[in-house]
Backbone as a chain_set.jsonl record, in Angstrom:
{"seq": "XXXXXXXXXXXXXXXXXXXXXXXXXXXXXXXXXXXXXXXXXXXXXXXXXXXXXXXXXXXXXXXXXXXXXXXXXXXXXXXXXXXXXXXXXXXXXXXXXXXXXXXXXXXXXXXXXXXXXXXXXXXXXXXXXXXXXXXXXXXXXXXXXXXXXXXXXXXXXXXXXXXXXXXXXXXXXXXXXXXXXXXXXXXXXXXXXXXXXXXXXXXXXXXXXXXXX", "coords": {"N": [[51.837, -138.437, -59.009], [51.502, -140.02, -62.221], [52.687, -143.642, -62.671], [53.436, -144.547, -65.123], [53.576, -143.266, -66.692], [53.477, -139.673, -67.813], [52.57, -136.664, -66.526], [51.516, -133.565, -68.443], [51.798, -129.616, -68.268], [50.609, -127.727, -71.016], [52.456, -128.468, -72.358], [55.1, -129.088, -70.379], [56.301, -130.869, -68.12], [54.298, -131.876, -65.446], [55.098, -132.458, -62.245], [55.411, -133.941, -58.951], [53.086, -132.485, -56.909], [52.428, -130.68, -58.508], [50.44, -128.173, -60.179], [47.745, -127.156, -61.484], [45.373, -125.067, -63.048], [41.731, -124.335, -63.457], [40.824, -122.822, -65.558], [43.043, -123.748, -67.453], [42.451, -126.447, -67.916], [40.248, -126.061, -68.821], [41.744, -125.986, -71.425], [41.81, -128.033, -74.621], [44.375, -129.033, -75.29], [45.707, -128.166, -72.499], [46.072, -129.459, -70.592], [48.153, -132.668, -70.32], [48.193, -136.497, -70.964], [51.089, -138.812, -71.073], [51.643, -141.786, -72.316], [54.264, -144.362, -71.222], [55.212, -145.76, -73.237], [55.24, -148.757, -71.9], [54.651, -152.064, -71.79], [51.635, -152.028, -70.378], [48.544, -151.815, -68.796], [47.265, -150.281, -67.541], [46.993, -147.312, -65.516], [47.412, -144.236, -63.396], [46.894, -140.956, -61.22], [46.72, -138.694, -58.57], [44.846, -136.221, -57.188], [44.012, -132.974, -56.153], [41.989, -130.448, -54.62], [41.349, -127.162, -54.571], [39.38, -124.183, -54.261], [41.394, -121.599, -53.197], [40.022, -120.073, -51.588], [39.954, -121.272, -48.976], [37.791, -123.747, -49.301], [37.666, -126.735, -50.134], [38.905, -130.156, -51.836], [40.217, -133.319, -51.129], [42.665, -135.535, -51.75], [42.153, -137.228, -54.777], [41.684, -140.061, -56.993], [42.334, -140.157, -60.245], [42.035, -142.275, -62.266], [42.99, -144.113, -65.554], [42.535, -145.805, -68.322], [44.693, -147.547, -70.385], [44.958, -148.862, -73.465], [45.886, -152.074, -75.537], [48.49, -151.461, -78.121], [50.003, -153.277, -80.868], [53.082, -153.723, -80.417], [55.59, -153.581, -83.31], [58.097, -156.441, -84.101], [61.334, -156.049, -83.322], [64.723, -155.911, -85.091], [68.279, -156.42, -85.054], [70.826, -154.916, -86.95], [72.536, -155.611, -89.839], [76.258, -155.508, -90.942], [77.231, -154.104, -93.694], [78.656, -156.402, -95.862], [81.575, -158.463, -97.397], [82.529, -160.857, -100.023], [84.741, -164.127, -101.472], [83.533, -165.164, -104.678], [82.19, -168.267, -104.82], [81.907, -168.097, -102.571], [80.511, -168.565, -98.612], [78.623, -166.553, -97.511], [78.168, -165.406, -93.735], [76.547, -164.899, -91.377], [75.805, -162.693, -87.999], [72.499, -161.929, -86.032], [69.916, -160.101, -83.876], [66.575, -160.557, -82.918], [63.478, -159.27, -81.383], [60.63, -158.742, -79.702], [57.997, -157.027, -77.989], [56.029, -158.178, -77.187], [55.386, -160.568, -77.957], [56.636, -164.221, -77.767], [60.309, -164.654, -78.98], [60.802, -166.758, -80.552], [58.567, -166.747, -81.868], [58.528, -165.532, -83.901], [58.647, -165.087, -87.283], [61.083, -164.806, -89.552], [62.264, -163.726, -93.136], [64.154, -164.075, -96.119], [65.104, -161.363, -98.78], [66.593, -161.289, -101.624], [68.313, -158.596, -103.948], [69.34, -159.038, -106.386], [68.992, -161.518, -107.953], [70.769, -163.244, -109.525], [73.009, -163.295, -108.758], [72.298, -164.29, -106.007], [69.925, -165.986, -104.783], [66.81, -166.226, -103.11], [65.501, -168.064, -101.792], [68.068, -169.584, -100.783], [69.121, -167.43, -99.094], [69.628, -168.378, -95.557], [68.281, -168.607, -92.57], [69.321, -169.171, -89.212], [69.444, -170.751, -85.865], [67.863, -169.873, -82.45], [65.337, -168.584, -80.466], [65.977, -165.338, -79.62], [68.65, -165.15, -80.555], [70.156, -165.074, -83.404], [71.449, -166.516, -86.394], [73.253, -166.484, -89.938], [72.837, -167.44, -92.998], [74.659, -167.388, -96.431], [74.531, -168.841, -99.572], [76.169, -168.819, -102.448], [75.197, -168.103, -106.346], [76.483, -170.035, -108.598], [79.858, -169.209, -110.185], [79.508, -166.718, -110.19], [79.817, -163.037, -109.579], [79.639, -159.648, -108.041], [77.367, -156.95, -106.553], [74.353, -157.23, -104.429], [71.245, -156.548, -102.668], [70.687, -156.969, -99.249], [67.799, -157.617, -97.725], [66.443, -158.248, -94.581], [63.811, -159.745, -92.622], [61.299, -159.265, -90.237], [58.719, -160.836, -88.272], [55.673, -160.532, -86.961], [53.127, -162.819, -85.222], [50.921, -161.086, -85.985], [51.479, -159.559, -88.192], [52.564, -157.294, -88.414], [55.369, -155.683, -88.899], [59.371, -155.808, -89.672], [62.082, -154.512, -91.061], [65.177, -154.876, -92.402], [68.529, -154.038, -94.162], [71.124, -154.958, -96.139], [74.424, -154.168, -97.965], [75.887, -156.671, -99.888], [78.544, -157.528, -101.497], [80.124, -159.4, -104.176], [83.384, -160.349, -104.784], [85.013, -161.138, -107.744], [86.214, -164.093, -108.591], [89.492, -165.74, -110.309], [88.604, -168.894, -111.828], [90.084, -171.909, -112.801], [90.742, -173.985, -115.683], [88.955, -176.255, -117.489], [89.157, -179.295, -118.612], [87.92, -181.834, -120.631], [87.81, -185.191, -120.996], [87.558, -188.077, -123.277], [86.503, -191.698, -122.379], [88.996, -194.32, -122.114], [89.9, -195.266, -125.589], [90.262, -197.621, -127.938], [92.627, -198.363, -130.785], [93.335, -199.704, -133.51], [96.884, -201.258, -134.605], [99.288, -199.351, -136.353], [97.027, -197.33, -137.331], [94.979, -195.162, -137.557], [93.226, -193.247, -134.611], [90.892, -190.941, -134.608], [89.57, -188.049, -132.896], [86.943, -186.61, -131.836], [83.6, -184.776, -131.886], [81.51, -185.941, -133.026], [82.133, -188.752, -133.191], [81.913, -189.114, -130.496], [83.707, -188.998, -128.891], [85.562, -186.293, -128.53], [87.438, -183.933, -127.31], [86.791, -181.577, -124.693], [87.681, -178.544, -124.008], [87.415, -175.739, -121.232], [86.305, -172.695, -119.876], [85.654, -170.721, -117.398], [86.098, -168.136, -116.862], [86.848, -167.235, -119.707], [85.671, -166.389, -121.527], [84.913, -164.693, -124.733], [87.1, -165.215, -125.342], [90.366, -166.798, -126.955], [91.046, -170.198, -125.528], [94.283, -171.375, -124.458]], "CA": [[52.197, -138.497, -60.42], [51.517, -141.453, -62.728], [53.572, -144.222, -62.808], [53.628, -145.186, -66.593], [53.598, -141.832, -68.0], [54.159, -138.606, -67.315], [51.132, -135.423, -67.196], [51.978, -132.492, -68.901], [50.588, -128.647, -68.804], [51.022, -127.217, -72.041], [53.979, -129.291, -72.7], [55.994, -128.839, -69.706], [55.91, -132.062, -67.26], [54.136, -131.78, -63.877], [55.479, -133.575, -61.08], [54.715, -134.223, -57.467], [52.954, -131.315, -56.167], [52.316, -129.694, -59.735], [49.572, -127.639, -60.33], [47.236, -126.647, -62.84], [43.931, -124.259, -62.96], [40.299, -124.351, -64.358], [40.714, -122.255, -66.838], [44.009, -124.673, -68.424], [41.619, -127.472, -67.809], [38.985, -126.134, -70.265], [42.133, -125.899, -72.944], [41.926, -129.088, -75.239], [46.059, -129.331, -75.004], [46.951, -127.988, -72.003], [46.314, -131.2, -69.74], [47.967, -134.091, -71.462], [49.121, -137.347, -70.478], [51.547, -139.321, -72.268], [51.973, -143.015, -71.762], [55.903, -143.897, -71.721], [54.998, -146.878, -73.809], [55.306, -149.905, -71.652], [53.382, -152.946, -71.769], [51.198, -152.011, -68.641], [46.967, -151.413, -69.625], [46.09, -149.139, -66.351], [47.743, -145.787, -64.57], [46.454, -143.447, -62.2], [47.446, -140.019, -60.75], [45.631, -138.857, -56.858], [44.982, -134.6, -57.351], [43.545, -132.619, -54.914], [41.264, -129.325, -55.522], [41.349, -125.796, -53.592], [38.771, -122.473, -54.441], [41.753, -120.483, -52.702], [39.479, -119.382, -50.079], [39.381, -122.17, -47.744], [37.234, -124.667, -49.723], [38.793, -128.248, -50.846], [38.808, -131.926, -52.132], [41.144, -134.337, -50.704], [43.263, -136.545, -52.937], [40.993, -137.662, -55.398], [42.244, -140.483, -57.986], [41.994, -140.19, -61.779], [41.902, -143.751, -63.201], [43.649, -144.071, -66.851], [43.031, -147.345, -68.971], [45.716, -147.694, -71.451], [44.341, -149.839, -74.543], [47.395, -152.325, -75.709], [48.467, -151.54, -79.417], [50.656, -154.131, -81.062], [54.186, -152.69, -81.495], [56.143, -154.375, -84.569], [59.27, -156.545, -83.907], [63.16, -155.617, -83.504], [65.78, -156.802, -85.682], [69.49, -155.742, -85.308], [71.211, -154.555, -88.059], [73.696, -156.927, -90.379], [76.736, -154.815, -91.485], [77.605, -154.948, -95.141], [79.713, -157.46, -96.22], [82.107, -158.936, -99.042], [83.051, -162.378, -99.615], [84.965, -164.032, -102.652], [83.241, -165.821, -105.277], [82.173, -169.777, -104.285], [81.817, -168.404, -100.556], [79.016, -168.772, -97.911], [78.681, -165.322, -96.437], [77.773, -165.965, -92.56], [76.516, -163.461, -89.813], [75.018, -162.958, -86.671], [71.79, -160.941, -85.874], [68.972, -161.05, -82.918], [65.358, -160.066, -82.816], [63.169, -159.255, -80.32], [59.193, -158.159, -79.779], [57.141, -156.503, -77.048], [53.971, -158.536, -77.149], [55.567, -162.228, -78.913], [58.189, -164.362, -77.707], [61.209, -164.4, -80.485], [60.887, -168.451, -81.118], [57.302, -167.396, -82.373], [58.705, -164.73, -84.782], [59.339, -165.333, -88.577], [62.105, -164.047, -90.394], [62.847, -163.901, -94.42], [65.388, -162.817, -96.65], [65.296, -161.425, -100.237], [68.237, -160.445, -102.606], [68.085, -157.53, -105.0], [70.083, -159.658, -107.316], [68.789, -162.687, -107.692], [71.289, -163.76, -110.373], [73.762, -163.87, -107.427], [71.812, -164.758, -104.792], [68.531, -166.417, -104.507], [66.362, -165.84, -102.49], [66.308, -169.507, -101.236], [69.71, -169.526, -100.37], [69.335, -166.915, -97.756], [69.369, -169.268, -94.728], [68.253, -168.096, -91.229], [69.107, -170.424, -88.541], [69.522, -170.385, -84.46], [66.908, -170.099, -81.744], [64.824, -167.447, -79.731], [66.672, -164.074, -80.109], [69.964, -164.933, -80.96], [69.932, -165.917, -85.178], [72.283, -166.188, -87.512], [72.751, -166.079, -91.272], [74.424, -168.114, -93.846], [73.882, -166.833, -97.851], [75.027, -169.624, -100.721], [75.819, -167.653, -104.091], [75.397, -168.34, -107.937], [78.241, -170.231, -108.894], [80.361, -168.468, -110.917], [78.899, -165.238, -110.067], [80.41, -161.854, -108.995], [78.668, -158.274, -108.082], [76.239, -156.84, -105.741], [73.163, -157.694, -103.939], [71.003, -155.964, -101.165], [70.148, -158.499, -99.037], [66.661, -157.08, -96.707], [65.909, -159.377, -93.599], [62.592, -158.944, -92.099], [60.956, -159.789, -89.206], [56.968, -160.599, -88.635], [54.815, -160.779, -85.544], [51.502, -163.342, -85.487], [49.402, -159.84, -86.212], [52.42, -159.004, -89.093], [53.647, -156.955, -87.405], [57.022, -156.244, -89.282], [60.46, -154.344, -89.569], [62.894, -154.898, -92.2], [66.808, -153.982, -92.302], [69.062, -154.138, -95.051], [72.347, -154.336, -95.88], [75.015, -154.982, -99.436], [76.718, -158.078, -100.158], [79.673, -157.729, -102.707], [80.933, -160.979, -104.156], [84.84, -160.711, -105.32], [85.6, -162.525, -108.869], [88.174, -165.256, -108.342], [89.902, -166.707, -111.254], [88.722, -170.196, -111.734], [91.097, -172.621, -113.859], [89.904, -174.371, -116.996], [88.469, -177.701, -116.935], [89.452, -180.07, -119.535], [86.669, -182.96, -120.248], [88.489, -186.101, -121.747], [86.58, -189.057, -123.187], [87.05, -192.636, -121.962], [89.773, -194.958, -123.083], [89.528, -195.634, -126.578], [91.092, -198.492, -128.758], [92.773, -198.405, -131.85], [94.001, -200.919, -134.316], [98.505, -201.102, -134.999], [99.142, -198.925, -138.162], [95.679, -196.989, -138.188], [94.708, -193.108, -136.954], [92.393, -192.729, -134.01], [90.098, -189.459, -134.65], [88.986, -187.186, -131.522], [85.337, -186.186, -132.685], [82.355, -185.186, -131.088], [80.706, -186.678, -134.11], [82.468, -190.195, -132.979], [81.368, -189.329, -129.118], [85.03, -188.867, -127.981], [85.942, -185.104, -128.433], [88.136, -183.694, -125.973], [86.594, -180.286, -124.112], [88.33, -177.368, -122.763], [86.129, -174.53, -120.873], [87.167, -171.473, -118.816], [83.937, -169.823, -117.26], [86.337, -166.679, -117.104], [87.555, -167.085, -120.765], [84.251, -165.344, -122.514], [84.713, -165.664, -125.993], [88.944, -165.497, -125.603], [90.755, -167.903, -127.311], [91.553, -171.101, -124.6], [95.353, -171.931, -125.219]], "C": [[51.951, -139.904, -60.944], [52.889, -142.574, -62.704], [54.307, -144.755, -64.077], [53.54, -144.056, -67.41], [53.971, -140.576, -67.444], [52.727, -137.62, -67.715], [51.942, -133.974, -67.7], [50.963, -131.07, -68.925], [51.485, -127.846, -69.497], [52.671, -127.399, -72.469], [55.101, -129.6, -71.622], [55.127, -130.244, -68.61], [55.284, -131.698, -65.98], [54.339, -132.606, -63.251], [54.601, -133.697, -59.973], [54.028, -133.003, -57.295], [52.552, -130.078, -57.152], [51.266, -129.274, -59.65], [49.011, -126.797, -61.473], [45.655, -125.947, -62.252], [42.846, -124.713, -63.8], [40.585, -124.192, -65.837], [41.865, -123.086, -67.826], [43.111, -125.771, -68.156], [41.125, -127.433, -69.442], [39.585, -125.91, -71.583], [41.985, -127.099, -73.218], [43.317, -129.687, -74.945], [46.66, -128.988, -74.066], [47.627, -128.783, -71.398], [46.346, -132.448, -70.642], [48.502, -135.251, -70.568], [49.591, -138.393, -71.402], [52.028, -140.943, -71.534], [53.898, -143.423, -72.223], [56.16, -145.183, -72.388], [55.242, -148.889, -73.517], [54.08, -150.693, -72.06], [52.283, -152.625, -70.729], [49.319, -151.105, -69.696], [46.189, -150.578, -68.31], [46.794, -147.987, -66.012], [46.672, -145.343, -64.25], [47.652, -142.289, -61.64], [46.637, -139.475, -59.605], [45.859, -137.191, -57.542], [43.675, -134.387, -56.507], [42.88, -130.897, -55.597], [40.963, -128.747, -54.113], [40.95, -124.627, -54.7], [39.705, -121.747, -54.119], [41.185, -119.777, -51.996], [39.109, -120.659, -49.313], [38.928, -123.14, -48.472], [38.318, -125.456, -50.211], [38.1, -129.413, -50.881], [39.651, -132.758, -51.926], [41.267, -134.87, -52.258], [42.187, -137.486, -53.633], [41.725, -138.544, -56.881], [41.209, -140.787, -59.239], [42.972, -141.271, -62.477], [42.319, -143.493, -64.909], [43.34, -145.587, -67.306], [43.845, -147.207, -70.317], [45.174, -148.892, -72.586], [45.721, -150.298, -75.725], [47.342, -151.677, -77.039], [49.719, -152.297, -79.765], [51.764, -153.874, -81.785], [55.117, -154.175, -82.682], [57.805, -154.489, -83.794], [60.63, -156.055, -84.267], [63.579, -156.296, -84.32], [67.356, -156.018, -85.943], [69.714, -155.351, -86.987], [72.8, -155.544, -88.56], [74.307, -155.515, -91.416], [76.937, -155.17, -93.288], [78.911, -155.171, -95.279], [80.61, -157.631, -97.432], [82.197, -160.124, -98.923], [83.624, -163.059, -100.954], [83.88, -164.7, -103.323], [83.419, -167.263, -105.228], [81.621, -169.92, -102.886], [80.538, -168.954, -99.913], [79.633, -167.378, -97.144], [77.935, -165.743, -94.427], [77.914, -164.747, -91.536], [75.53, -163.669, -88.737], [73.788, -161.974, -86.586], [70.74, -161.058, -84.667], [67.533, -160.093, -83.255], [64.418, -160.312, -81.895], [61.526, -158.564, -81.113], [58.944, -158.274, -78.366], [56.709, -157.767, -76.129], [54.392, -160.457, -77.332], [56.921, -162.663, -78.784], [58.895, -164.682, -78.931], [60.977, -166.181, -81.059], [59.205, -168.336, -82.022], [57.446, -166.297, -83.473], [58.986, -165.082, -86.262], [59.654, -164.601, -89.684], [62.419, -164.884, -91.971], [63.47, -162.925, -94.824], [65.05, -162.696, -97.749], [66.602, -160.484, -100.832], [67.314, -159.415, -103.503], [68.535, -158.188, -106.384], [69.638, -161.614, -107.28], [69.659, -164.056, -109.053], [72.664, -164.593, -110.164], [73.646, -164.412, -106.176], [70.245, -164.984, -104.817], [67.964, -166.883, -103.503], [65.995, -167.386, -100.973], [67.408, -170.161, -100.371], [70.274, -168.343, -99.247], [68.964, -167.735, -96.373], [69.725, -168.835, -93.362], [68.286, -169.562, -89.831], [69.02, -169.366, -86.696], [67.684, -170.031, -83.832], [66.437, -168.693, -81.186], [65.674, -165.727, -80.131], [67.623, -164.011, -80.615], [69.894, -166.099, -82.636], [71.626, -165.449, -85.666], [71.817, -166.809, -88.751], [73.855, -166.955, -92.053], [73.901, -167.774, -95.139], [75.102, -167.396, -98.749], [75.161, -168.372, -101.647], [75.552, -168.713, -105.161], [76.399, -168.894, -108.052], [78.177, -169.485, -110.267], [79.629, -167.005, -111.367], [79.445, -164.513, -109.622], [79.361, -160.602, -109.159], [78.577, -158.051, -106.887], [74.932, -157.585, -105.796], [72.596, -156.533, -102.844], [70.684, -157.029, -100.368], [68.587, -157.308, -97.677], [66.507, -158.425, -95.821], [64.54, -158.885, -93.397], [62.097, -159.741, -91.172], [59.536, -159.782, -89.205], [56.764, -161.358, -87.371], [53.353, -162.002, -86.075], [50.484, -162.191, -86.229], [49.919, -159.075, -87.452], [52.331, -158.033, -89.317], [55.226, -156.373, -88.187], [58.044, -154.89, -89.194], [61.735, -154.73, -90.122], [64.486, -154.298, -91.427], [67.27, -154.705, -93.439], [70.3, -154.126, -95.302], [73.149, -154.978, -97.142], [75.73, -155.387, -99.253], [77.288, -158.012, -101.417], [80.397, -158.864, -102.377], [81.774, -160.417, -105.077], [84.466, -161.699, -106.705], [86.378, -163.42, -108.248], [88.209, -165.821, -109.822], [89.574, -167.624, -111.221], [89.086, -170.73, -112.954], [90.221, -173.215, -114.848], [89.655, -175.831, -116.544], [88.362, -178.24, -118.472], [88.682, -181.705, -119.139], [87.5, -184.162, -121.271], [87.633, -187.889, -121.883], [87.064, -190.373, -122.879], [87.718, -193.341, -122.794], [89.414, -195.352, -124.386], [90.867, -196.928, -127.24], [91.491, -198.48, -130.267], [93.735, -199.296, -132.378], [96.219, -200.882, -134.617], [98.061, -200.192, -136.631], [97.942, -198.156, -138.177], [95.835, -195.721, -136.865], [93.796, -193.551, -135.847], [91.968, -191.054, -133.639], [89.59, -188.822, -133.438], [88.083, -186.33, -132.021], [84.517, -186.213, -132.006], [81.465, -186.439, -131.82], [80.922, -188.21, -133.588], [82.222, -190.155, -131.127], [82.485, -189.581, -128.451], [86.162, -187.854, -128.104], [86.379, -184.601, -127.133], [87.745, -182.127, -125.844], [87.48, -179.429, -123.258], [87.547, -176.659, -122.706], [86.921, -173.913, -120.19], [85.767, -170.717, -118.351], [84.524, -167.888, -117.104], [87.022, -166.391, -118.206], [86.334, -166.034, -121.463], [84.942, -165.757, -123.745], [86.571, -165.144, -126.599], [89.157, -166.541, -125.822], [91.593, -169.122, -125.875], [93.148, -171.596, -124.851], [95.934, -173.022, -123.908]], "O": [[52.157, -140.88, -60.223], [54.037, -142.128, -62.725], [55.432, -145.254, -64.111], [53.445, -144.007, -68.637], [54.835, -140.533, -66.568], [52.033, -137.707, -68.728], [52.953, -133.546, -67.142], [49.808, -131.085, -69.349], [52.564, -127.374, -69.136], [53.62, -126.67, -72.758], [56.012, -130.354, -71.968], [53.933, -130.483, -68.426], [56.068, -131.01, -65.326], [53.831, -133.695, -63.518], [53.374, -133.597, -59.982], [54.786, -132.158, -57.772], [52.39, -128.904, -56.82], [50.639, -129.98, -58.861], [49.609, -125.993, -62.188], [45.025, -126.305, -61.257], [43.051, -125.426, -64.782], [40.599, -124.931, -66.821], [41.586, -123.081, -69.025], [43.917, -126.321, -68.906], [41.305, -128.055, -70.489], [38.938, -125.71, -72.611], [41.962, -127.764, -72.182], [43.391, -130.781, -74.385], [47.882, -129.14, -74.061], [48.832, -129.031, -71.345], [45.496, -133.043, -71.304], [49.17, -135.012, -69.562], [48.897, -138.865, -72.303], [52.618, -141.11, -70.466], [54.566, -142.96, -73.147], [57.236, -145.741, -72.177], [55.349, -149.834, -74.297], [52.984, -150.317, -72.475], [52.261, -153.648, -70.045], [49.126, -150.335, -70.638], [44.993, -150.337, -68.145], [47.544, -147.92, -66.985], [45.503, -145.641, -64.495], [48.864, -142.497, -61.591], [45.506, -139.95, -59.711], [46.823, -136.928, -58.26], [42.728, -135.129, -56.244], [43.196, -130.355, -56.656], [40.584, -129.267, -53.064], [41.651, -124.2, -55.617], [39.415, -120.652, -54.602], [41.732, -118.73, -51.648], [37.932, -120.954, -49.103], [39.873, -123.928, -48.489], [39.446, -125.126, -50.576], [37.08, -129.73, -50.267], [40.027, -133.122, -53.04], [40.607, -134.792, -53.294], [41.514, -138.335, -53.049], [42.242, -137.861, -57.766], [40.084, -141.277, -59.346], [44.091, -141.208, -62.985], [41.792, -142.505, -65.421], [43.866, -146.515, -66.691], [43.315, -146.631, -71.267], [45.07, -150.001, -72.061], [46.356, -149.536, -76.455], [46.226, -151.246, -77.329], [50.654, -152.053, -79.003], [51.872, -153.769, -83.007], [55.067, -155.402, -82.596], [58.5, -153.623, -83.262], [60.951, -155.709, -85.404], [63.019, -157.373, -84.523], [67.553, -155.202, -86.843], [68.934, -155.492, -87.929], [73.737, -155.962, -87.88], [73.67, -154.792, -92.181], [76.796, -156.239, -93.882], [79.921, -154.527, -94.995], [80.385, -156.955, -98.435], [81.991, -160.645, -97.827], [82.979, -162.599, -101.895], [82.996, -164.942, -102.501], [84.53, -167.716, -105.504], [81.17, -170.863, -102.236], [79.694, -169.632, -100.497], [80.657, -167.204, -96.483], [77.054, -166.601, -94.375], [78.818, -164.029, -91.108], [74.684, -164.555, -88.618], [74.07, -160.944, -87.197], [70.599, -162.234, -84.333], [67.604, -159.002, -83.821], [64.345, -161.463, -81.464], [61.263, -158.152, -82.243], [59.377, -159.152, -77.62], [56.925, -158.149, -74.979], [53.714, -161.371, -76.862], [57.954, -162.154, -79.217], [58.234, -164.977, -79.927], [61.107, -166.421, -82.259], [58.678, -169.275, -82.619], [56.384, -166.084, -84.057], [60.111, -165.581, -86.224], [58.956, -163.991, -90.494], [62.691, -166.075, -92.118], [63.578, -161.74, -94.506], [64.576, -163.729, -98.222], [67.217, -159.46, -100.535], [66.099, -159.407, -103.698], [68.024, -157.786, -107.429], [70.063, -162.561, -106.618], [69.309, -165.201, -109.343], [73.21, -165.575, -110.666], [74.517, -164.869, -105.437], [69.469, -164.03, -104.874], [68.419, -167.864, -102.915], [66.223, -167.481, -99.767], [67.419, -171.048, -99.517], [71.381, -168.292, -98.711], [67.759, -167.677, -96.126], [70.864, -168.681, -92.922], [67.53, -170.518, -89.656], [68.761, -168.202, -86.389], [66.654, -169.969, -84.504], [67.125, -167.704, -81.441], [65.67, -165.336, -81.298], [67.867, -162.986, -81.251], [69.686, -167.298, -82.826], [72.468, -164.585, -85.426], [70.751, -167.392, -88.948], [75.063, -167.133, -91.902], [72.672, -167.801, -95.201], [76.221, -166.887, -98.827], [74.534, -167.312, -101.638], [75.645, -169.925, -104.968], [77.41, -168.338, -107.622], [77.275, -169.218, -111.061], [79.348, -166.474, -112.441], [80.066, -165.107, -108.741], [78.512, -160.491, -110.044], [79.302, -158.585, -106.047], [74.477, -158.282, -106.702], [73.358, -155.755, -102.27], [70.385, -158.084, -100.926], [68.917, -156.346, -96.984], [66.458, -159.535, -96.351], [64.124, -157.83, -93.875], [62.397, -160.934, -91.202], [58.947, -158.969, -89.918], [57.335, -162.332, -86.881], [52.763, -161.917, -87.152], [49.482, -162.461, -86.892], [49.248, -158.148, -87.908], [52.004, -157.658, -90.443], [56.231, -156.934, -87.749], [57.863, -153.71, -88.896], [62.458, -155.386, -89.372], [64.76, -153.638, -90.424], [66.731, -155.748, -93.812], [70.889, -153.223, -94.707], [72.806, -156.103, -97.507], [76.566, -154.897, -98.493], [76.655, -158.384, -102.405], [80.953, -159.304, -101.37], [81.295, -159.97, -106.12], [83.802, -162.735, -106.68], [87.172, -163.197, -107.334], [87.228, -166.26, -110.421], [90.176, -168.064, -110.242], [88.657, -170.302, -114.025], [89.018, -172.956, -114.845], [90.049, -176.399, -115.525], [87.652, -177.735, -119.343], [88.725, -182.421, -118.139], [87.747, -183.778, -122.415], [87.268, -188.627, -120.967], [88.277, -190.414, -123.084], [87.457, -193.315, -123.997], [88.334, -195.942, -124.347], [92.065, -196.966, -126.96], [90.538, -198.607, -131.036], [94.783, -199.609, -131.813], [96.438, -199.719, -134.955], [97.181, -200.271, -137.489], [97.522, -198.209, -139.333], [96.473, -195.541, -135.828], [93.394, -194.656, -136.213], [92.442, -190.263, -132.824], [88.891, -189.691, -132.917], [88.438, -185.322, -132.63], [84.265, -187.23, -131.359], [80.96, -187.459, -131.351], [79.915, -188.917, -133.555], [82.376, -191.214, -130.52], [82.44, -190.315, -127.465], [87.346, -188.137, -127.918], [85.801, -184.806, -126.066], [88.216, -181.354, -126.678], [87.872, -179.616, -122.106], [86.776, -176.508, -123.654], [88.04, -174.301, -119.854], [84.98, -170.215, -119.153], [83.861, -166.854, -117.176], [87.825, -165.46, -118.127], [86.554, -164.87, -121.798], [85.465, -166.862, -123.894], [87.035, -164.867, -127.705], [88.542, -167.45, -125.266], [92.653, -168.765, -125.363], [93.132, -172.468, -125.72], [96.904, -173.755, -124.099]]}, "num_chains": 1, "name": "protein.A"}
């Protein structure tokens, strides 16, 4: 029997000692052999041939060359996440290939949302198979995202995964902008004016167009 595959007549596996006839010969499908997809570019199976009256052929080997084809890299899968608003989301993931060691692999990320997350700001770090993930947001952003990783061989090669990133609101407080000391005369008003370049700002990035009190 081969060592890297398996022969089949008319679907059913033959083993040690299996046997097949002429007449399944001359079908197109009955004799198949299926490689069990290792790396490996040769196999071989020894078969032996009997007329049933006495006549024969000793073990006679049938040579196989396997011709590589260049399978496309692994990449775990990154669960989906949440995280509040301001965070750094942070995860683990590894990737692997056949044919190409993982230090020669290159991985990118893109958001679906790039209003919360840009694309930039997906940041793959770590070495050979074992990566991780760190993903800045938008400030003052909340929602979804998808985030897709992807992986790519020298011959690109590739194999994506995906997974959604909900960012939490958070309340953030108001921020009051106050202009530098000013001087004013005994007896006399000092005005607070943009116009005079010393107007005092309040903001709320979660006020929208509510009154600030």
């Amino acid at each position: 029997a081969p060592v890297h595959g398996t022969l089949q007549n008319g679907g059913l596996t033959l083993g040690v000692n299996g046997t097949f006839t002429q007449v399944e010969l001359s079908t197109d499908t009955a004799i198949t052999y299926q490689h069990d997809g290792s790396e490996t570019t040769s196999d071989s199976f020894l078969f032996a041939v009997s007329d049933g009256a006495g006549g024969s052929i000793g073990n006679t080997t049938f040579a196989i060359t396997v011709i590589p084809v260049n399978d496309a890299p692994s990449i775990s899968q990154v669960g989906n996440g949440a995280i509040d608003e301001e965070g750094v989301f942070t995860a683990n993931f590894t990737i692997g290939d056949e044919e190409t060691p993982a230090e020669n692999l290159v991985i990118f990320g893109a958001s679906s949302n790039q209003s919360l997350v840009r694309n930039g700001n997906i940041l793959v770090g770590g070495a050979g198979a074992s990566r991780s993930l760190a993903i800045a947001l938008e400030a003052y952003q909340s929602g979804t995202t998808t985030i897709t990783l992807t992986v790519r061989d020298p011959s690109l090669a590739q194999t994506s995964t995906s997974f959604v990133l909900t960012v939490n609101a958070v309340n953030d407080p108001p921020v009051i902008t106050v202009p530098p000391t000013r001087s004013v005369a005994e007896d006399t008003t000092l005005t607070f004016s943009y116009w005079q370049g010393n107007g005092i700002e309040v903001s709320d990035v979660d006020a929208g167009f509510n009154v600030i009190r």
